[in-house]
mmCIF file of C-alpha atoms in Angstrom:
data_model
loop_
_atom_site.group_PDB
_atom_site.id
_atom_site.type_symbol
_atom_site.label_atom_id
_atom_site.label_comp_id
_atom_site.label_asym_id
_atom_site.label_seq_id
_atom_site.Cartn_x
_atom_site.Cartn_y
_atom_site.Cartn_z
ATOM 1 C CA MET A 1 103.224 87.274 101.778
ATOM 2 C CA ASN A 2 105.947 85.409 99.690
ATOM 3 C CA ALA A 3 106.338 88.399 97.288
ATOM 4 C CA GLU A 4 110.026 89.875 96.883
ATOM 5 C CA LYS A 5 110.292 92.494 99.747
ATOM 6 C CA TYR A 6 113.104 94.472 101.564
ATOM 7 C CA GLU A 7 114.812 93.554 104.882
ATOM 8 C CA THR A 8 113.260 95.705 107.444
ATOM 9 C CA LYS A 9 115.272 97.036 110.814
ATOM 10 C CA GLU A 10 112.860 97.642 113.946
ATOM 11 C CA GLU A 11 113.568 100.951 115.740
ATOM 12 C CA ASP A 12 112.557 102.866 118.534
ATOM 13 C CA ARG A 13 109.522 100.460 120.336
ATOM 14 C CA SER A 14 107.584 101.770 122.880
ATOM 15 C CA GLN A 15 103.796 101.977 124.036
ATOM 16 C CA LYS A 16 103.312 104.794 121.684
ATOM 17 C CA GLY A 17 104.043 102.484 118.649
ATOM 18 C CA VAL A 18 107.315 101.337 116.330
ATOM 19 C CA LYS A 19 109.055 102.252 113.704
ATOM 20 C CA TYR A 20 110.117 99.837 110.421
ATOM 21 C CA LEU A 21 112.972 101.042 108.710
ATOM 22 C CA PHE A 22 114.461 99.531 105.389
ATOM 23 C CA THR A 23 116.427 101.147 102.357
ATOM 24 C CA SER A 24 114.816 101.408 98.464
ATOM 25 C CA LYS A 25 117.566 99.960 96.393
ATOM 26 C CA GLY A 26 116.065 100.988 92.820
ATOM 27 C CA ASN A 27 117.192 104.031 90.923
ATOM 28 C CA SER A 28 119.267 105.035 94.186
ATOM 29 C CA PRO A 29 119.015 104.058 97.386
ATOM 30 C CA VAL A 30 116.447 105.999 99.599
ATOM 31 C CA VAL A 31 116.025 105.212 102.985
ATOM 32 C CA LYS A 32 111.949 104.484 103.559
ATOM 33 C CA ALA A 33 110.153 104.636 106.967
ATOM 34 C CA VAL A 34 107.102 102.817 108.424
ATOM 35 C CA HIS A 35 105.796 104.273 111.400
ATOM 36 C CA TYR A 36 102.886 102.446 113.713
ATOM 37 C CA GLU A 37 101.962 105.258 115.959
ATOM 38 C CA TYR A 38 99.861 105.347 118.639
ATOM 39 C CA ILE A 39 96.230 107.484 118.010
ATOM 40 C CA MET A 40 94.125 106.970 120.697
ATOM 41 C CA ASN A 41 91.914 104.425 122.449
ATOM 42 C CA LEU A 42 88.712 102.807 120.917
ATOM 43 C CA LYS A 43 86.406 100.508 122.399
ATOM 44 C CA GLU A 44 89.326 99.558 124.739
ATOM 45 C CA LEU A 45 91.458 98.604 121.670
ATOM 46 C CA SER A 46 94.387 100.812 121.170
ATOM 47 C CA VAL A 47 94.321 102.402 117.532
ATOM 48 C CA TYR A 48 97.844 102.865 115.824
ATOM 49 C CA ASN A 49 97.894 105.013 112.570
ATOM 50 C CA LEU A 50 100.027 103.390 109.594
ATOM 51 C CA GLY A 51 102.543 105.839 108.388
ATOM 52 C CA PHE A 52 104.800 105.077 105.019
ATOM 53 C CA GLY A 53 106.818 107.548 103.270
ATOM 54 C CA ASP A 54 110.758 108.288 102.169
ATOM 55 C CA TYR A 55 112.723 109.092 105.369
ATOM 56 C CA LYS A 56 112.755 113.006 104.183
ATOM 57 C CA ASP A 57 109.112 113.601 103.083
ATOM 58 C CA ASP A 58 105.903 111.362 103.640
ATOM 59 C CA ASN A 59 104.332 113.658 100.486
ATOM 60 C CA ILE A 60 107.107 112.512 97.968
ATOM 61 C CA ASN A 61 106.849 109.203 96.103
ATOM 62 C CA THR A 62 109.928 108.663 95.272
ATOM 63 C CA GLU A 63 109.850 106.894 91.555
ATOM 64 C CA ASN A 64 112.639 104.676 92.193
ATOM 65 C CA GLY A 65 111.467 101.505 89.859
ATOM 66 C CA ASP A 66 110.741 99.086 92.682
ATOM 67 C CA VAL A 67 107.204 99.831 93.797
ATOM 68 C CA TYR A 68 105.705 96.619 94.132
ATOM 69 C CA LYS A 69 108.732 95.722 96.316
ATOM 70 C CA VAL A 70 108.545 98.825 98.514
ATOM 71 C CA PHE A 71 104.670 98.096 98.996
ATOM 72 C CA ASN A 72 105.167 94.317 99.648
ATOM 73 C CA THR A 73 107.753 95.951 102.426
ATOM 74 C CA VAL A 74 104.968 97.935 104.198
ATOM 75 C CA LEU A 75 102.669 95.230 104.131
ATOM 76 C CA ASN A 76 105.000 92.665 105.686
ATOM 77 C CA THR A 77 105.433 95.085 108.598
ATOM 78 C CA ILE A 78 101.704 94.660 109.775
ATOM 79 C CA PRO A 79 102.079 90.735 110.741
ATOM 80 C CA LYS A 80 105.594 91.972 112.840
ATOM 81 C CA PHE A 81 103.191 94.801 114.121
ATOM 82 C CA PHE A 82 100.627 92.554 115.693
ATOM 83 C CA GLU A 83 103.289 89.993 117.058
ATOM 84 C CA LEU A 84 104.019 93.128 119.372
ATOM 85 C CA PHE A 85 100.894 94.954 119.751
ATOM 86 C CA GLN A 86 98.377 91.958 119.601
ATOM 87 C CA ASN A 87 95.342 93.969 120.792
ATOM 88 C CA ALA A 88 95.742 96.652 118.684
ATOM 89 C CA ILE A 89 93.868 98.268 115.610
ATOM 90 C CA ILE A 90 95.326 99.566 112.483
ATOM 91 C CA PHE A 91 94.115 102.657 111.021
ATOM 92 C CA VAL A 92 95.183 103.557 107.486
ATOM 93 C CA MET A 93 94.502 106.537 105.407
ATOM 94 C CA GLY A 94 97.124 107.365 102.977
ATOM 95 C CA SER A 95 98.837 110.976 103.251
ATOM 96 C CA ASP A 96 97.165 111.931 99.890
ATOM 97 C CA SER A 97 93.598 111.560 101.187
ATOM 98 C CA SER A 98 94.338 114.518 103.634
ATOM 99 C CA PRO A 99 91.971 117.700 103.182
ATOM 100 C CA ASN A 100 94.501 119.630 102.180
ATOM 101 C CA PHE A 101 96.448 117.587 100.115
ATOM 102 C CA VAL A 102 95.168 118.676 96.672
ATOM 103 C CA GLU A 103 95.846 122.274 97.327
ATOM 104 C CA LYS A 104 99.632 121.176 97.895
ATOM 105 C CA CYS A 105 99.180 119.007 95.074
ATOM 106 C CA LYS A 106 98.914 121.645 92.443
ATOM 107 C CA LEU A 107 101.930 123.716 93.521
ATOM 108 C CA THR A 108 104.323 121.079 92.222
ATOM 109 C CA CYS A 109 102.300 118.749 89.950
ATOM 110 C CA LYS A 110 102.845 118.435 86.466
ATOM 111 C CA LYS A 111 99.354 116.683 85.502
ATOM 112 C CA LYS A 112 96.718 119.031 84.021
ATOM 113 C CA CYS A 113 93.972 117.951 86.307
ATOM 114 C CA THR A 114 91.021 119.995 85.848
ATOM 115 C CA SER A 115 87.817 118.401 88.246
ATOM 116 C CA LEU A 116 89.802 115.969 89.904
ATOM 117 C CA CYS A 117 92.798 115.172 91.036
ATOM 118 C CA LYS A 118 94.284 112.500 89.693
ATOM 119 C CA ASN A 119 97.060 111.944 92.446
ATOM 120 C CA GLN A 120 94.401 112.153 95.248
ATOM 121 C CA HIS A 121 93.756 108.873 96.975
ATOM 122 C CA ARG A 122 96.142 106.355 95.195
ATOM 123 C CA ARG A 123 97.829 105.370 98.131
ATOM 124 C CA ILE A 124 94.409 104.143 99.988
ATOM 125 C CA LYS A 125 93.363 102.751 96.744
ATOM 126 C CA ALA A 126 96.214 100.477 96.417
ATOM 127 C CA TYR A 127 95.488 99.052 100.130
ATOM 128 C CA ARG A 128 92.056 98.722 99.178
ATOM 129 C CA TYR A 129 92.969 96.578 95.944
ATOM 130 C CA TYR A 130 95.574 94.263 97.985
ATOM 131 C CA VAL A 131 93.003 93.742 100.650
ATOM 132 C CA ASP A 132 89.997 93.338 97.950
ATOM 133 C CA LYS A 133 92.283 90.923 95.803
ATOM 134 C CA ASN A 134 93.498 88.791 98.709
ATOM 135 C CA PHE A 135 90.798 88.952 100.890
ATOM 136 C CA ASP A 136 89.366 85.688 101.503
ATOM 137 C CA ALA A 137 92.950 84.223 102.390
ATOM 138 C CA LEU A 138 93.489 87.526 105.010
ATOM 139 C CA ARG A 139 90.401 87.041 106.657
ATOM 140 C CA LYS A 140 91.485 84.004 108.225
ATOM 141 C CA ASP A 141 93.618 85.799 110.546
ATOM 142 C CA TYR A 142 92.423 89.370 110.620
ATOM 143 C CA ARG A 143 89.525 91.438 110.379
ATOM 144 C CA PHE A 144 88.943 94.486 108.024
ATOM 145 C CA LEU A 145 86.615 97.825 108.922
ATOM 146 C CA GLY A 146 85.999 100.183 105.998
ATOM 147 C CA GLY A 147 85.647 103.930 106.967
ATOM 148 C CA LYS A 148 83.250 106.051 104.547
ATOM 149 C CA LEU A 149 81.311 108.882 104.688
ATOM 150 C CA ASN A 150 77.408 109.110 105.147
ATOM 151 C CA ILE A 151 74.779 111.702 103.288
ATOM 152 C CA ASP A 152 75.270 113.973 106.384
ATOM 153 C CA ASN A 153 79.338 113.763 105.859
ATOM 154 C CA GLN A 154 79.896 111.869 108.733
ATOM 155 C CA THR A 155 82.454 108.980 109.132
ATOM 156 C CA ILE A 156 80.965 105.743 109.776
ATOM 157 C CA ILE A 157 82.608 102.671 109.945
ATOM 158 C CA GLU A 158 81.400 99.134 108.772
ATOM 159 C CA GLU A 159 82.498 95.753 108.268
ATOM 160 C CA TYR A 160 84.947 95.649 105.172
ATOM 161 C CA ILE A 161 82.617 94.834 102.135
ATOM 162 C CA PRO A 162 85.435 94.370 99.084
ATOM 163 C CA HIS A 163 85.410 96.667 96.307
ATOM 164 C CA ARG A 164 83.146 99.458 98.387
ATOM 165 C CA ILE A 165 84.888 102.728 97.962
ATOM 166 C CA TYR A 166 86.073 103.581 101.963
ATOM 167 C CA HIS A 167 88.271 106.411 102.761
ATOM 168 C CA SER A 168 89.955 104.317 105.560
ATOM 169 C CA VAL A 169 91.008 100.745 106.350
ATOM 170 C CA TRP A 170 91.150 99.400 109.913
ATOM 171 C CA VAL A 171 92.801 96.104 110.403
ATOM 172 C CA MET A 172 92.970 94.020 113.459
ATOM 173 C CA LYS A 173 93.550 90.327 114.713
ATOM 174 C CA ASN A 174 90.672 87.808 114.421
ATOM 175 C CA ASN A 175 89.562 86.404 118.118
ATOM 176 C CA ILE A 176 90.645 90.014 120.204
ATOM 177 C CA MET B 1 131.978 98.377 107.720
ATOM 178 C CA LYS B 2 133.000 101.477 106.136
ATOM 179 C CA LYS B 3 134.533 101.674 102.101
ATOM 180 C CA LYS B 4 136.949 104.393 101.113
ATOM 181 C CA ILE B 5 135.998 105.554 97.736
ATOM 182 C CA GLY B 6 138.854 108.418 96.935
ATOM 183 C CA LYS B 7 138.473 110.903 99.445
ATOM 184 C CA GLN B 8 135.013 110.035 100.461
ATOM 185 C CA VAL B 9 133.862 107.687 103.281
ATOM 186 C CA LYS B 10 130.751 105.582 102.073
ATOM 187 C CA MET B 11 128.379 104.093 105.282
ATOM 188 C CA SER B 12 127.273 100.593 104.799
ATOM 189 C CA GLU B 13 123.399 100.259 104.602
ATOM 190 C CA SER B 14 123.590 99.000 108.445
ATOM 191 C CA GLU B 15 125.423 102.251 109.798
ATOM 192 C CA LEU B 16 122.955 104.486 107.333
ATOM 193 C CA LEU B 17 119.676 102.792 108.534
ATOM 194 C CA SER B 18 121.122 103.281 112.416
ATOM 195 C CA SER B 19 122.240 106.486 111.898
ATOM 196 C CA VAL B 20 118.549 107.394 110.322
ATOM 197 C CA ALA B 21 117.511 105.622 113.415
ATOM 198 C CA ALA B 22 118.981 107.872 115.948
ATOM 199 C CA LYS B 23 117.824 111.076 114.046
ATOM 200 C CA LEU B 24 114.023 109.727 114.439
ATOM 201 C CA LYS B 25 114.425 108.284 117.924
ATOM 202 C CA GLY B 26 111.482 109.224 119.935
ATOM 203 C CA LYS B 27 109.782 111.425 116.943
ATOM 204 C CA SER B 28 106.369 111.183 115.211
ATOM 205 C CA LEU B 29 107.278 110.594 111.710
ATOM 206 C CA PHE B 30 103.889 111.714 110.843
ATOM 207 C CA PRO B 31 102.193 114.176 113.165
ATOM 208 C CA GLU B 32 99.650 115.968 110.819
ATOM 209 C CA LYS B 33 98.266 112.487 109.947
ATOM 210 C CA VAL B 34 98.119 111.472 113.355
ATOM 211 C CA ALA B 35 96.202 114.369 114.180
ATOM 212 C CA GLU B 36 94.080 114.153 111.373
ATOM 213 C CA ALA B 37 93.072 110.471 112.542
ATOM 214 C CA ARG B 38 92.488 111.651 115.511
ATOM 215 C CA LYS B 39 89.886 114.129 114.997
ATOM 216 C CA LEU B 40 88.171 111.560 112.945
ATOM 217 C CA ILE B 41 88.004 109.328 115.586
ATOM 218 C CA ARG B 42 86.945 111.491 117.702
ATOM 219 C CA ASN B 43 83.548 112.295 115.442
ATOM 220 C CA LEU B 44 83.109 109.218 114.299
ATOM 221 C CA LYS B 45 79.194 108.749 114.142
ATOM 222 C CA TYR B 46 79.572 105.021 114.386
ATOM 223 C CA PHE B 47 82.028 101.979 114.952
ATOM 224 C CA PRO B 48 80.995 98.189 115.215
ATOM 225 C CA ASP B 49 81.002 96.087 118.161
ATOM 226 C CA ILE B 50 84.719 94.631 118.824
#
C-alpha cells in the first residue's frame, strides 16, 4: 500500500488487542482511533473486530476533506496488526451495518431517504470495493471470507468472491 | 514541545495522541460492535475449514 497515509501510534497492546491512533489533519485536526479488539475464538483461531472512528464518536463520519488518506491509514494498520497477532482473523463490519443504525441515522440525517437509508452499509461497501479492486494482489498474502445471510436469514461464511454483496469481511494471513 | 499562543498552551500532536491514549487505556472503544460481532459468530450457520 503506497498511497498517502497518516502515521499511526500503536497503543494498549495486549492479548485483548491493540489500538492505533492518528490525527486527521484535514480541515481541522481530528484524533481517530483504530481498535482491533478480541471477540472470541473460532476454529481455534482468535477473532478480532476491526473498529474505526473518531476518538469521540464512532458513528460520526467527520468530513475532514481527507477521506482517502484516512481510509488508507486504516488499511495500513492491517499488516501491522498481523505482525503482532499472526494466528488471528480480522472481522470487519461497518458501524453503519448494525441493526439499529437506520433508526439512529433518521434522528439527525438531512437526506430525505424513503424506503432505503442511503448511509447504511457505506463503510462495508468501501472495504469491499477495496478488496474487490485489489483482490489478486491481496490474496498473495491474505485469505478472505465473506459473510452473508441465507434464505432463512442465518449468517453463513464463505470464501470471498469479488463483487458479491457481503455484510461482513473476514481476513487472515495465508498459511496459518 | 508546548507552544504558547497568547495565553493558550497548545499541545504538540505527539502530546495530544499520548493524552488521548492515556484516556483510552484498557477501554473497549466500540463495545456495541464487539457485542454484535460476538452474537453473530455464536449464531453462525456455517464457517469454512481453516
